[in-house]
Amino acid sequence: MLKGIVTVSLKQDVLDPQGQAVLHSLQTLGFPEAQNVRIGKSIEVWLEESDSQKAESRLKEMCEALLVNSVIEDYSFEIVED
Amino acid sequence: MLKGIVTVSLKQDVLDPQGQAVLHSLQTLGFPEAQNVRIGKSIEVWLEESDSQKAESRLKEMCEALLVNSVIEDYSFEIVED
Protein backbone atom coordinates (compact mmCIF):
# COMPACT_ATOMS: atom_id res chain seq x y z
CA MET A 1 0.00 0.00 0.00
CA LEU A 2 1.14 3.54 -0.71
CA LYS A 3 0.68 6.54 1.54
CA GLY A 4 0.42 10.13 0.36
CA ILE A 5 1.47 12.83 2.79
CA VAL A 6 -0.09 16.16 1.80
CA THR A 7 1.15 19.36 3.48
CA VAL A 8 -1.38 22.17 3.17
CA SER A 9 -0.32 25.70 4.12
CA LEU A 10 -2.05 29.05 3.96
CA LYS A 11 -0.90 31.28 1.09
CA GLN A 12 1.59 33.93 2.14
CA ASP A 13 -0.89 36.81 1.96
CA VAL A 14 -3.60 35.08 3.98
CA LEU A 15 -3.80 36.07 7.64
CA ASP A 16 -3.20 33.28 10.16
CA PRO A 17 -4.71 34.27 13.53
CA GLN A 18 -4.06 30.81 14.97
CA GLY A 19 -0.38 31.17 14.11
CA GLN A 20 -0.30 34.65 15.65
CA ALA A 21 -1.85 33.31 18.86
CA VAL A 22 0.75 30.54 19.07
CA LEU A 23 3.55 33.04 18.37
CA HIS A 24 2.32 35.25 21.19
CA SER A 25 2.16 32.27 23.56
CA LEU A 26 5.69 31.16 22.63
CA GLN A 27 7.05 34.62 23.37
CA THR A 28 5.19 34.74 26.69
CA LEU A 29 6.54 31.29 27.59
CA GLY A 30 10.16 32.43 27.21
CA PHE A 31 10.93 31.85 23.55
CA PRO A 32 11.75 35.37 22.31
CA GLU A 33 13.62 33.94 19.31
CA ALA A 34 10.32 32.85 17.75
CA GLN A 35 9.69 35.47 15.05
CA ASN A 36 6.69 34.10 13.21
CA VAL A 37 4.42 31.04 13.22
CA ARG A 38 2.20 29.70 10.45
CA ILE A 39 -0.07 26.71 11.00
CA GLY A 40 -1.13 24.34 8.25
CA LYS A 41 -2.35 20.78 7.88
CA SER A 42 -0.60 17.50 7.31
CA ILE A 43 -2.96 14.97 5.72
CA GLU A 44 -1.99 11.32 5.37
CA VAL A 45 -3.97 9.31 2.80
CA TRP A 46 -3.48 5.55 2.49
CA LEU A 47 -4.10 4.35 -1.06
CA GLU A 48 -4.96 0.86 -2.33
CA GLU A 49 -2.62 1.32 -5.26
CA SER A 50 0.81 -0.04 -6.12
CA ASP A 51 1.78 2.21 -9.03
CA SER A 52 3.29 5.34 -7.47
CA GLN A 53 2.82 7.40 -10.63
CA LYS A 54 -0.89 6.57 -10.71
CA ALA A 55 -1.11 7.30 -6.96
CA GLU A 56 0.51 10.67 -7.53
CA SER A 57 -1.98 11.70 -10.19
CA ARG A 58 -4.97 10.47 -8.16
CA LEU A 59 -3.72 12.23 -5.03
CA LYS A 60 -3.42 15.44 -7.02
CA GLU A 61 -7.07 15.03 -8.05
CA MET A 62 -8.06 14.49 -4.40
CA CYS A 63 -6.24 17.67 -3.38
CA GLU A 64 -8.02 19.68 -6.03
CA ALA A 65 -11.44 18.11 -5.40
CA LEU A 66 -11.51 18.20 -1.61
CA LEU A 67 -8.36 18.42 0.46
CA VAL A 68 -7.14 21.87 -0.54
CA ASN A 69 -8.92 25.20 -0.94
CA SER A 70 -6.77 26.59 -3.72
CA VAL A 71 -8.08 30.12 -3.22
CA ILE A 72 -6.31 30.49 0.10
CA GLU A 73 -4.05 27.43 0.40
CA ASP A 74 -0.95 25.95 -1.24
CA TYR A 75 0.00 22.30 -1.02
CA SER A 76 2.77 19.86 -1.66
CA PHE A 77 2.86 16.11 -1.24
CA GLU A 78 5.06 13.06 -1.27
CA ILE A 79 4.22 9.41 -1.82
CA VAL A 80 5.84 6.80 0.41
CA GLU A 81 5.58 3.01 0.83
CA ASP A 82 3.57 1.98 3.86
CA MET B 1 17.07 33.01 9.84
CA LEU B 2 16.18 29.37 10.42
CA LYS B 3 12.75 27.82 10.07
CA GLY B 4 11.52 24.80 11.99
CA ILE B 5 8.82 22.69 10.35
CA VAL B 6 7.01 20.62 12.97
CA THR B 7 4.65 17.84 11.85
CA VAL B 8 2.20 16.87 14.59
CA SER B 9 0.10 13.73 14.13
CA LEU B 10 -2.38 11.94 16.35
CA LYS B 11 -1.03 8.78 17.99
CA GLN B 12 -2.06 5.60 16.23
CA ASP B 13 -4.61 4.58 18.86
CA VAL B 14 -6.34 7.96 19.01
CA LEU B 15 -9.57 8.23 17.03
CA ASP B 16 -9.57 10.80 14.21
CA PRO B 17 -13.19 11.72 13.36
CA GLN B 18 -12.05 14.52 11.03
CA GLY B 19 -9.95 12.02 9.08
CA GLN B 20 -12.88 9.60 8.92
CA ALA B 21 -15.14 12.34 7.57
CA VAL B 22 -12.61 13.21 4.87
CA LEU B 23 -12.19 9.52 3.99
CA HIS B 24 -15.95 9.16 3.60
CA SER B 25 -16.09 12.24 1.38
CA LEU B 26 -13.23 10.99 -0.81
CA GLN B 27 -14.99 7.68 -1.34
CA THR B 28 -18.25 9.45 -2.15
CA LEU B 29 -16.43 11.72 -4.62
CA GLY B 30 -15.12 8.75 -6.62
CA PHE B 31 -11.86 7.84 -4.93
CA PRO B 32 -12.51 4.25 -3.78
CA GLU B 33 -8.75 3.62 -3.52
CA ALA B 34 -8.57 5.86 -0.44
CA GLN B 35 -8.37 3.40 2.47
CA ASN B 36 -7.68 5.62 5.44
CA VAL B 37 -7.07 9.27 6.24
CA ARG B 38 -5.38 10.85 9.27
CA ILE B 39 -5.19 14.59 9.73
CA GLY B 40 -2.46 16.34 11.64
CA LYS B 41 -0.83 19.75 11.81
CA SER B 42 2.16 21.26 10.09
CA ILE B 43 3.58 24.14 12.13
CA GLU B 44 6.24 26.46 10.72
CA VAL B 45 8.25 28.45 13.28
CA TRP B 46 10.73 31.12 12.14
CA LEU B 47 13.61 31.47 14.59
CA GLU B 48 16.00 34.38 15.12
CA GLU B 49 18.89 31.98 15.50
CA SER B 50 21.79 31.01 13.26
CA ASP B 51 23.08 27.91 15.08
CA SER B 52 20.97 25.02 13.80
CA GLN B 53 21.89 22.77 16.75
CA LYS B 54 20.70 25.42 19.22
CA ALA B 55 17.57 25.96 17.11
CA GLU B 56 16.87 22.24 17.22
CA SER B 57 17.07 22.05 21.00
CA ARG B 58 14.93 25.19 21.46
CA LEU B 59 12.34 23.94 18.99
CA LYS B 60 12.14 20.68 20.92
CA GLU B 61 11.44 22.70 24.08
CA MET B 62 8.70 24.63 22.25
CA CYS B 63 7.09 21.38 21.13
CA GLU B 64 7.07 20.03 24.65
CA ALA B 65 5.91 23.30 26.25
CA LEU B 66 3.15 24.26 23.85
CA LEU B 67 2.98 22.92 20.31
CA VAL B 68 2.38 19.24 21.02
CA ASN B 69 0.06 17.44 23.41
CA SER B 70 2.25 14.43 24.08
CA VAL B 71 -0.60 12.44 25.61
CA ILE B 72 -2.36 12.07 22.26
CA GLU B 73 0.11 13.38 19.67
CA ASP B 74 3.46 12.46 18.16
CA TYR B 75 5.74 14.93 16.39
CA SER B 76 8.76 15.20 14.19
CA PHE B 77 10.53 18.26 12.87
CA GLU B 78 13.20 19.51 10.54
CA ILE B 79 15.18 22.75 10.52
CA VAL B 80 15.75 24.54 7.23
CA GLU B 81 17.38 27.81 6.14
CA ASP B 82 14.88 30.52 5.30
Tab-separated table of N, CA and C in Angstrom:
chain	number	residue	atom	x	y	z
A	1	MET	N	0.840	-1.206	0.000
A	1	MET	CA	0.000	0.000	0.000
A	1	MET	C	0.877	1.259	0.000
A	2	LEU	N	0.401	2.276	-0.680
A	2	LEU	CA	1.138	3.541	-0.706
A	2	LEU	C	0.449	4.556	0.198
A	3	LYS	N	1.244	5.471	0.718
A	3	LYS	CA	0.675	6.541	1.539
A	3	LYS	C	1.090	7.888	0.966
A	4	GLY	N	0.116	8.759	0.775
A	4	GLY	CA	0.417	10.126	0.364
A	4	GLY	C	0.418	11.022	1.590
A	5	ILE	N	1.420	11.870	1.692
A	5	ILE	CA	1.475	12.835	2.792
A	5	ILE	C	1.355	14.229	2.178
A	6	VAL	N	0.196	14.855	2.404
A	6	VAL	CA	-0.085	16.159	1.805
A	6	VAL	C	0.132	17.237	2.869
A	7	THR	N	0.957	18.222	2.570
A	7	THR	CA	1.150	19.358	3.475
A	7	THR	C	0.421	20.553	2.888
A	8	VAL	N	-0.559	21.054	3.638
A	8	VAL	CA	-1.383	22.169	3.169
A	8	VAL	C	-1.032	23.396	4.009
A	9	SER	N	-0.649	24.478	3.358
A	9	SER	CA	-0.324	25.698	4.119
A	9	SER	C	-1.111	26.873	3.560
A	10	LEU	N	-1.376	27.839	4.410
A	10	LEU	CA	-2.051	29.049	3.959
A	10	LEU	C	-1.136	29.827	3.015
A	11	LYS	N	-1.700	30.424	1.968
A	11	LYS	CA	-0.899	31.275	1.093
A	11	LYS	C	-0.311	32.425	1.899
A	12	GLN	N	0.820	32.937	1.402
A	12	GLN	CA	1.594	33.929	2.143
A	12	GLN	C	0.776	35.160	2.551
A	13	ASP	N	-0.146	35.583	1.684
A	13	ASP	CA	-0.887	36.814	1.959
A	13	ASP	C	-2.103	36.599	2.847
A	14	VAL	N	-2.399	35.361	3.189
A	14	VAL	CA	-3.596	35.080	3.981
A	14	VAL	C	-3.254	35.174	5.466
A	15	LEU	N	-4.030	35.921	6.196
A	15	LEU	CA	-3.802	36.071	7.635
A	15	LEU	C	-3.947	34.735	8.353
A	16	ASP	N	-3.154	34.538	9.410
A	16	ASP	CA	-3.196	33.282	10.162
A	16	ASP	C	-3.329	33.607	11.653
A	17	PRO	N	-4.542	33.891	12.113
A	17	PRO	CA	-4.714	34.274	13.528
A	17	PRO	C	-4.304	33.172	14.499
A	18	GLN	N	-4.482	31.922	14.107
A	18	GLN	CA	-4.065	30.811	14.972
A	18	GLN	C	-2.540	30.832	15.150
A	19	GLY	N	-1.836	31.055	14.051
A	19	GLY	CA	-0.377	31.166	14.115
A	19	GLY	C	0.060	32.345	14.978
A	20	GLN	N	-0.646	33.474	14.849
A	20	GLN	CA	-0.296	34.649	15.649
A	20	GLN	C	-0.502	34.374	17.138
A	21	ALA	N	-1.577	33.653	17.455
A	21	ALA	CA	-1.849	33.313	18.855
A	21	ALA	C	-0.749	32.417	19.417
A	22	VAL	N	-0.321	31.442	18.620
A	22	VAL	CA	0.746	30.542	19.068
A	22	VAL	C	2.051	31.316	19.226
A	23	LEU	N	2.337	32.210	18.282
A	23	LEU	CA	3.553	33.038	18.373
A	23	LEU	C	3.561	33.837	19.673
A	24	HIS	N	2.428	34.450	19.968
A	24	HIS	CA	2.325	35.248	21.194
A	24	HIS	C	2.557	34.364	22.426
A	25	SER	N	1.964	33.183	22.426
A	25	SER	CA	2.158	32.273	23.563
A	25	SER	C	3.618	31.857	23.706
A	26	LEU	N	4.271	31.555	22.569
A	26	LEU	CA	5.689	31.156	22.633
A	26	LEU	C	6.518	32.268	23.254
A	27	GLN	N	6.256	33.505	22.827
A	27	GLN	CA	7.046	34.620	23.369
A	27	GLN	C	6.788	34.794	24.866
A	28	THR	N	5.544	34.640	25.263
A	28	THR	CA	5.186	34.738	26.685
A	28	THR	C	5.842	33.622	27.498
A	29	LEU	N	5.984	32.452	26.882
A	29	LEU	CA	6.537	31.292	27.595
A	29	LEU	C	8.067	31.306	27.648
A	30	GLY	N	8.702	32.354	27.116
A	30	GLY	CA	10.155	32.431	27.214
A	30	GLY	C	10.885	31.981	25.964
A	31	PHE	N	10.252	32.151	24.820
A	31	PHE	CA	10.927	31.850	23.555
A	31	PHE	C	10.946	33.102	22.672
A	32	PRO	N	11.740	34.125	23.077
A	32	PRO	CA	11.749	35.375	22.313
A	32	PRO	C	12.320	35.206	20.907
A	33	GLU	N	13.055	34.106	20.659
A	33	GLU	CA	13.624	33.937	19.313
A	33	GLU	C	12.584	33.552	18.265
A	34	ALA	N	11.388	33.159	18.718
A	34	ALA	CA	10.323	32.849	17.755
A	34	ALA	C	9.869	34.149	17.095
A	35	GLN	N	9.973	34.230	15.785
A	35	GLN	CA	9.685	35.473	15.053
A	35	GLN	C	8.350	35.419	14.330
A	36	ASN	N	7.954	34.231	13.923
A	36	ASN	CA	6.694	34.097	13.209
A	36	ASN	C	6.268	32.634	13.269
A	37	VAL	N	4.957	32.415	13.219
A	37	VAL	CA	4.421	31.042	13.215
A	37	VAL	C	3.293	30.979	12.188
A	38	ARG	N	3.311	29.934	11.382
A	38	ARG	CA	2.197	29.695	10.446
A	38	ARG	C	1.746	28.252	10.662
A	39	ILE	N	0.442	28.052	10.713
A	39	ILE	CA	-0.067	26.711	10.996
A	39	ILE	C	-0.842	26.173	9.802
A	40	GLY	N	-0.454	24.996	9.370
A	40	GLY	CA	-1.134	24.343	8.253
A	40	GLY	C	-1.549	22.938	8.635
A	41	LYS	N	-1.909	22.144	7.626
A	41	LYS	CA	-2.353	20.775	7.879
A	41	LYS	C	-1.402	19.769	7.248
A	42	SER	N	-1.339	18.620	7.883
A	42	SER	CA	-0.602	17.500	7.305
A	42	SER	C	-1.603	16.349	7.176
A	43	ILE	N	-1.914	15.976	5.954
A	43	ILE	CA	-2.963	14.970	5.719
A	43	ILE	C	-2.329	13.703	5.151
A	44	GLU	N	-2.490	12.598	5.871
A	44	GLU	CA	-1.992	11.316	5.370
A	44	GLU	C	-3.153	10.561	4.723
A	45	VAL	N	-2.933	10.083	3.495
A	45	VAL	CA	-3.974	9.310	2.798
A	45	VAL	C	-3.377	7.973	2.365
A	46	TRP	N	-3.926	6.876	2.893
A	46	TRP	CA	-3.483	5.547	2.488
A	46	TRP	C	-4.244	5.120	1.235
A	47	LEU	N	-3.501	4.649	0.239
A	47	LEU	CA	-4.101	4.346	-1.062
A	47	LEU	C	-3.919	2.877	-1.415
A	48	GLU	N	-5.015	2.233	-1.815
A	48	GLU	CA	-4.956	0.863	-2.325
A	48	GLU	C	-4.488	0.945	-3.772
A	49	GLU	N	-3.185	1.045	-3.937
A	49	GLU	CA	-2.619	1.321	-5.265
A	49	GLU	C	-1.138	0.984	-5.173
A	50	SER	N	-0.608	0.308	-6.194
A	50	SER	CA	0.812	-0.045	-6.121
A	50	SER	C	1.669	0.802	-7.059
A	51	ASP	N	1.045	1.406	-8.056
A	51	ASP	CA	1.784	2.214	-9.032
A	51	ASP	C	1.920	3.640	-8.495
A	52	SER	N	3.146	4.047	-8.165
A	52	SER	CA	3.290	5.335	-7.472
A	52	SER	C	2.978	6.514	-8.392
A	53	GLN	N	3.150	6.310	-9.704
A	53	GLN	CA	2.825	7.396	-10.633
A	53	GLN	C	1.307	7.617	-10.698
A	54	LYS	N	0.573	6.488	-10.716
A	54	LYS	CA	-0.895	6.572	-10.708
A	54	LYS	C	-1.367	7.198	-9.385
A	55	ALA	N	-0.743	6.758	-8.279
A	55	ALA	CA	-1.107	7.297	-6.964
A	55	ALA	C	-0.894	8.803	-6.924
A	56	GLU	N	0.200	9.247	-7.527
A	56	GLU	CA	0.514	10.671	-7.529
A	56	GLU	C	-0.571	11.462	-8.263
A	57	SER	N	-0.992	10.930	-9.423
A	57	SER	CA	-1.975	11.696	-10.193
A	57	SER	C	-3.346	11.665	-9.510
A	58	ARG	N	-3.689	10.539	-8.867
A	58	ARG	CA	-4.972	10.471	-8.156
A	58	ARG	C	-4.953	11.369	-6.914
A	59	LEU	N	-3.817	11.391	-6.232
A	59	LEU	CA	-3.721	12.225	-5.026
A	59	LEU	C	-3.858	13.705	-5.401
A	60	LYS	N	-3.282	14.062	-6.547
A	60	LYS	CA	-3.418	15.440	-7.021
A	60	LYS	C	-4.904	15.760	-7.253
A	61	GLU	N	-5.624	14.817	-7.850
A	61	GLU	CA	-7.070	15.028	-8.051
A	61	GLU	C	-7.791	15.194	-6.714
A	62	MET	N	-7.417	14.374	-5.725
A	62	MET	CA	-8.056	14.486	-4.396
A	62	MET	C	-7.809	15.857	-3.785
A	63	CYS	N	-6.566	16.346	-3.926
A	63	CYS	CA	-6.239	17.666	-3.376
A	63	CYS	C	-7.128	18.719	-4.009
A	64	GLU	N	-7.268	18.643	-5.345
A	64	GLU	CA	-8.021	19.682	-6.031
A	64	GLU	C	-9.525	19.552	-5.797
A	65	ALA	N	-9.998	18.317	-5.585
A	65	ALA	CA	-11.438	18.105	-5.400
A	65	ALA	C	-11.892	18.396	-3.973
A	66	LEU	N	-11.038	18.143	-2.990
A	66	LEU	CA	-11.514	18.198	-1.607
A	66	LEU	C	-10.508	18.702	-0.582
A	67	LEU	N	-9.274	18.217	-0.672
A	67	LEU	CA	-8.363	18.424	0.459
A	67	LEU	C	-7.845	19.851	0.591
A	68	VAL	N	-7.764	20.552	-0.548
A	68	VAL	CA	-7.136	21.873	-0.539
A	68	VAL	C	-8.114	22.918	-1.082
A	69	ASN	N	-8.174	24.046	-0.426
A	69	ASN	CA	-8.920	25.196	-0.943
A	69	ASN	C	-7.914	26.092	-1.663
A	70	SER	N	-7.868	25.948	-2.981
A	70	SER	CA	-6.774	26.586	-3.722
A	70	SER	C	-6.875	28.113	-3.760
A	71	VAL	N	-7.979	28.661	-3.294
A	71	VAL	CA	-8.083	30.122	-3.221
A	71	VAL	C	-7.161	30.668	-2.131
A	72	ILE	N	-7.088	29.967	-1.030
A	72	ILE	CA	-6.311	30.487	0.099
A	72	ILE	C	-5.153	29.580	0.524
A	73	GLU	N	-5.067	28.377	-0.068
A	73	GLU	CA	-4.050	27.426	0.404
A	73	GLU	C	-3.131	26.942	-0.723
A	74	ASP	N	-1.896	26.646	-0.358
A	74	ASP	CA	-0.954	25.954	-1.236
A	74	ASP	C	-0.760	24.544	-0.690
A	75	TYR	N	-0.282	23.636	-1.538
A	75	TYR	CA	-0.003	22.300	-1.021
A	75	TYR	C	1.192	21.676	-1.722
A	76	SER	N	1.762	20.706	-1.039
A	76	SER	CA	2.773	19.859	-1.663
A	76	SER	C	2.538	18.470	-1.099
A	77	PHE	N	3.029	17.453	-1.812
A	77	PHE	CA	2.861	16.112	-1.236
A	77	PHE	C	3.998	15.199	-1.637
A	78	GLU	N	4.140	14.124	-0.888
A	78	GLU	CA	5.060	13.062	-1.272
A	78	GLU	C	4.329	11.739	-1.129
A	79	ILE	N	4.806	10.751	-1.882
A	79	ILE	CA	4.218	9.410	-1.819
A	79	ILE	C	5.272	8.489	-1.215
A	80	VAL	N	4.887	7.733	-0.197
A	80	VAL	CA	5.842	6.795	0.413
A	80	VAL	C	5.218	5.401	0.482
A	81	GLU	N	6.061	4.385	0.589
A	81	GLU	CA	5.578	3.014	0.825
A	81	GLU	C	5.072	2.925	2.252
A	82	ASP	N	4.014	2.158	2.471
A	82	ASP	CA	3.568	1.981	3.855
A	82	ASP	C	2.985	0.574	4.032
B	1	MET	N	18.117	33.520	8.951
B	1	MET	CA	17.069	33.010	9.844
B	1	MET	C	16.795	31.537	9.547
B	2	LEU	N	16.504	30.792	10.605
B	2	LEU	CA	16.176	29.374	10.423
B	2	LEU	C	14.675	29.177	10.583
B	3	LYS	N	14.168	28.141	9.934
B	3	LYS	CA	12.747	27.815	10.071
B	3	LYS	C	12.612	26.371	10.511
B	4	GLY	N	11.826	26.151	11.573
B	4	GLY	CA	11.516	24.796	11.992
B	4	GLY	C	10.166	24.393	11.412
B	5	ILE	N	10.097	23.199	10.854
B	5	ILE	CA	8.818	22.689	10.346
B	5	ILE	C	8.441	21.480	11.194
B	6	VAL	N	7.425	21.661	12.045
B	6	VAL	CA	7.013	20.616	12.973
B	6	VAL	C	5.773	19.916	12.410
B	7	THR	N	5.825	18.597	12.290
B	7	THR	CA	4.654	17.840	11.854
B	7	THR	C	4.088	17.115	13.062
B	8	VAL	N	2.849	17.442	13.403
B	8	VAL	CA	2.197	16.870	14.586
B	8	VAL	C	1.098	15.928	14.111
B	9	SER	N	1.152	14.672	14.548
B	9	SER	CA	0.105	13.733	14.134
B	9	SER	C	-0.493	13.064	15.370
B	10	LEU	N	-1.738	12.663	15.247
B	10	LEU	CA	-2.379	11.940	16.347
B	10	LEU	C	-1.710	10.585	16.518
B	11	LYS	N	-1.548	10.133	17.754
B	11	LYS	CA	-1.026	8.784	17.990
B	11	LYS	C	-1.946	7.761	17.343
B	12	GLN	N	-1.347	6.611	17.009
B	12	GLN	CA	-2.059	5.600	16.233
B	12	GLN	C	-3.384	5.160	16.874
B	13	ASP	N	-3.409	5.094	18.190
B	13	ASP	CA	-4.608	4.580	18.863
B	13	ASP	C	-5.679	5.639	19.096
B	14	VAL	N	-5.382	6.883	18.756
B	14	VAL	CA	-6.342	7.959	19.011
B	14	VAL	C	-7.288	8.086	17.815
B	15	LEU	N	-8.581	8.097	18.089
B	15	LEU	CA	-9.574	8.231	17.026
B	15	LEU	C	-9.421	9.572	16.311
B	16	ASP	N	-9.695	9.586	15.004
B	16	ASP	CA	-9.574	10.804	14.213
B	16	ASP	C	-10.864	11.013	13.409
B	17	PRO	N	-11.903	11.562	14.055
B	17	PRO	CA	-13.186	11.722	13.359
B	17	PRO	C	-13.092	12.640	12.139
B	18	GLN	N	-12.208	13.629	12.195
B	18	GLN	CA	-12.046	14.518	11.033
B	18	GLN	C	-11.486	13.723	9.837
B	19	GLY	N	-10.506	12.878	10.130
B	19	GLY	CA	-9.945	12.017	9.080
B	19	GLY	C	-10.988	11.065	8.519
B	20	GLN	N	-11.831	10.513	9.387
B	20	GLN	CA	-12.877	9.598	8.923
B	20	GLN	C	-13.880	10.313	8.022
B	21	ALA	N	-14.206	11.556	8.383
B	21	ALA	CA	-15.142	12.339	7.570
B	21	ALA	C	-14.556	12.612	6.185
B	22	VAL	N	-13.258	12.951	6.159
B	22	VAL	CA	-12.608	13.207	4.870
B	22	VAL	C	-12.543	11.926	4.045
B	23	LEU	N	-12.230	10.807	4.691
B	23	LEU	CA	-12.192	9.517	3.990
B	23	LEU	C	-13.542	9.226	3.344
B	24	HIS	N	-14.603	9.417	4.111
B	24	HIS	CA	-15.950	9.160	3.598
B	24	HIS	C	-16.244	10.058	2.391
B	25	SER	N	-15.864	11.323	2.499
B	25	SER	CA	-16.090	12.245	1.379
B	25	SER	C	-15.297	11.832	0.149
B	26	LEU	N	-14.040	11.421	0.341
B	26	LEU	CA	-13.225	10.990	-0.809
B	26	LEU	C	-13.889	9.815	-1.520
B	27	GLN	N	-14.364	8.846	-0.723
B	27	GLN	CA	-14.989	7.677	-1.340
B	27	GLN	C	-16.253	8.075	-2.093
B	28	THR	N	-17.033	8.979	-1.501
B	28	THR	CA	-18.251	9.455	-2.149
B	28	THR	C	-17.934	10.213	-3.442
B	29	LEU	N	-16.791	10.915	-3.455
B	29	LEU	CA	-16.428	11.723	-4.622
B	29	LEU	C	-15.769	10.900	-5.735
B	30	GLY	N	-15.677	9.574	-5.548
B	30	GLY	CA	-15.122	8.749	-6.620
B	30	GLY	C	-13.662	8.399	-6.441
B	31	PHE	N	-13.229	8.292	-5.200
B	31	PHE	CA	-11.861	7.837	-4.934
B	31	PHE	C	-11.906	6.594	-4.044
B	32	PRO	N	-12.378	5.461	-4.606
B	32	PRO	CA	-12.515	4.252	-3.783
B	32	PRO	C	-11.173	3.708	-3.305
B	33	GLU	N	-10.064	4.126	-3.947
B	33	GLU	CA	-8.752	3.616	-3.517
B	33	GLU	C	-8.286	4.209	-2.199
B	34	ALA	N	-8.938	5.287	-1.744
B	34	ALA	CA	-8.575	5.858	-0.438
B	34	ALA	C	-9.027	4.887	0.653
B	35	GLN	N	-8.087	4.426	1.457
B	35	GLN	CA	-8.372	3.396	2.465
B	35	GLN	C	-8.434	3.964	3.877
B	36	ASN	N	-7.684	5.015	4.102
B	36	ASN	CA	-7.681	5.618	5.436
B	36	ASN	C	-7.121	7.039	5.315
B	37	VAL	N	-7.569	7.898	6.222
B	37	VAL	CA	-7.073	9.271	6.241
B	37	VAL	C	-6.823	9.666	7.693
B	38	ARG	N	-5.679	10.296	7.944
B	38	ARG	CA	-5.383	10.848	9.275
B	38	ARG	C	-4.958	12.295	9.068
B	39	ILE	N	-5.487	13.168	9.897
B	39	ILE	CA	-5.193	14.588	9.728
B	39	ILE	C	-4.406	15.130	10.915
B	40	GLY	N	-3.292	15.736	10.608
B	40	GLY	CA	-2.456	16.337	11.643
B	40	GLY	C	-2.147	17.781	11.309
B	41	LYS	N	-1.172	18.345	12.021
B	41	LYS	CA	-0.825	19.746	11.809
B	41	LYS	C	0.600	19.873	11.292
B	42	SER	N	0.812	20.918	10.536
B	42	SER	CA	2.157	21.263	10.093
B	42	SER	C	2.415	22.686	10.575
B	43	ILE	N	3.343	22.841	11.508
B	43	ILE	CA	3.578	24.144	12.134
B	43	ILE	C	4.954	24.668	11.725
B	44	GLU	N	4.974	25.822	11.082
B	44	GLU	CA	6.242	26.456	10.722
B	44	GLU	C	6.583	27.512	11.766
B	45	VAL	N	7.809	27.468	12.284
B	45	VAL	CA	8.248	28.449	13.277
B	45	VAL	C	9.550	29.089	12.792
B	46	TRP	N	9.520	30.391	12.539
B	46	TRP	CA	10.731	31.116	12.140
B	46	TRP	C	11.492	31.534	13.390
B	47	LEU	N	12.793	31.250	13.387
B	47	LEU	CA	13.606	31.475	14.588
B	47	LEU	C	14.739	32.455	14.315
B	48	GLU	N	14.871	33.451	15.184
B	48	GLU	CA	16.003	34.383	15.116
B	48	GLU	C	17.196	33.686	15.739
B	49	GLU	N	17.842	32.857	14.969
B	49	GLU	CA	18.894	31.976	15.499
B	49	GLU	C	19.684	31.473	14.301
B	50	SER	N	21.012	31.464	14.418
B	50	SER	CA	21.787	31.005	13.263
B	50	SER	C	22.393	29.617	13.486
B	51	ASP	N	22.490	29.212	14.754
B	51	ASP	CA	23.082	27.908	15.077
B	51	ASP	C	21.984	26.836	15.010
B	52	SER	N	22.087	25.947	14.023
B	52	SER	CA	20.972	25.018	13.803
B	52	SER	C	20.848	23.996	14.941
B	53	GLN	N	21.963	23.711	15.629
B	53	GLN	CA	21.887	22.767	16.748
B	53	GLN	C	21.128	23.403	17.924
B	54	LYS	N	21.413	24.682	18.168
B	54	LYS	CA	20.700	25.421	19.217
B	54	LYS	C	19.211	25.526	18.846
B	55	ALA	N	18.958	25.839	17.576
B	55	ALA	CA	17.572	25.960	17.107
B	55	ALA	C	16.825	24.647	17.337
B	56	GLU	N	17.508	23.543	17.066
B	56	GLU	CA	16.867	22.237	17.221
B	56	GLU	C	16.473	22.000	18.674
B	57	SER	N	17.383	22.326	19.592
B	57	SER	CA	17.070	22.047	20.998
B	57	SER	C	15.982	22.995	21.513
B	58	ARG	N	15.980	24.249	21.042
B	58	ARG	CA	14.927	25.186	21.465
B	58	ARG	C	13.580	24.786	20.875
B	59	LEU	N	13.598	24.335	19.626
B	59	LEU	CA	12.338	23.936	18.986
B	59	LEU	C	11.740	22.729	19.715
B	60	LYS	N	12.613	21.830	20.157
B	60	LYS	CA	12.139	20.681	20.918
B	60	LYS	C	11.450	21.152	22.208
B	61	GLU	N	12.069	22.141	22.869
B	61	GLU	CA	11.437	22.700	24.080
B	61	GLU	C	10.076	23.320	23.765
B	62	MET	N	9.985	24.025	22.636
B	62	MET	CA	8.697	24.630	22.251
B	62	MET	C	7.630	23.565	22.019
B	63	CYS	N	8.037	22.466	21.386
B	63	CYS	CA	7.087	21.380	21.133
B	63	CYS	C	6.555	20.844	22.449
B	64	GLU	N	7.483	20.638	23.394
B	64	GLU	CA	7.066	20.035	24.652
B	64	GLU	C	6.281	21.001	25.526
B	65	ALA	N	6.585	22.312	25.405
B	65	ALA	CA	5.907	23.297	26.252
B	65	ALA	C	4.538	23.690	25.715
B	66	LEU	N	4.375	23.688	24.393
B	66	LEU	CA	3.145	24.263	23.846
B	66	LEU	C	2.600	23.581	22.597
B	67	LEU	N	3.492	23.279	21.644
B	67	LEU	CA	2.985	22.919	20.313
B	67	LEU	C	2.355	21.532	20.237
B	68	VAL	N	2.811	20.635	21.130
B	68	VAL	CA	2.380	19.243	21.022
B	68	VAL	C	1.757	18.786	22.336
B	69	ASN	N	0.648	18.099	22.245
B	69	ASN	CA	0.059	17.443	23.412
B	69	ASN	C	0.542	15.992	23.403
B	70	SER	N	1.585	15.725	24.208
B	70	SER	CA	2.253	14.430	24.080
B	70	SER	C	1.412	13.251	24.573
B	71	VAL	N	0.292	13.532	25.199
B	71	VAL	CA	-0.602	12.436	25.607
B	71	VAL	C	-1.253	11.787	24.383
B	72	ILE	N	-1.634	12.607	23.428
B	72	ILE	CA	-2.355	12.073	22.260
B	72	ILE	C	-1.642	12.299	20.930
B	73	GLU	N	-0.533	13.034	20.946
B	73	GLU	CA	0.110	13.379	19.669
B	73	GLU	C	1.586	12.980	19.631
B	74	ASP	N	2.041	12.638	18.426
B	74	ASP	CA	3.464	12.456	18.157
B	74	ASP	C	3.937	13.616	17.290
B	75	TYR	N	5.244	13.875	17.281
B	75	TYR	CA	5.735	14.928	16.387
B	75	TYR	C	7.106	14.600	15.848
B	76	SER	N	7.406	15.229	14.725
B	76	SER	CA	8.765	15.204	14.191
B	76	SER	C	9.018	16.589	13.621
B	77	PHE	N	10.283	16.960	13.480
B	77	PHE	CA	10.528	18.264	12.868
B	77	PHE	C	11.826	18.273	12.088
B	78	GLU	N	11.938	19.255	11.219
B	78	GLU	CA	13.199	19.511	10.539
B	78	GLU	C	13.478	21.003	10.604
B	79	ILE	N	14.758	21.345	10.514
B	79	ILE	CA	15.175	22.751	10.519
B	79	ILE	C	15.724	23.072	9.138
B	80	VAL	N	15.240	24.140	8.549
B	80	VAL	CA	15.751	24.535	7.232
B	80	VAL	C	16.173	26.003	7.267
B	81	GLU	N	17.019	26.389	6.314
B	81	GLU	CA	17.376	27.809	6.144
B	81	GLU	C	16.184	28.536	5.541
B	82	ASP	N	15.972	29.772	5.944
B	82	ASP	CA	14.880	30.521	5.300
B	82	ASP	C	15.253	31.998	5.208
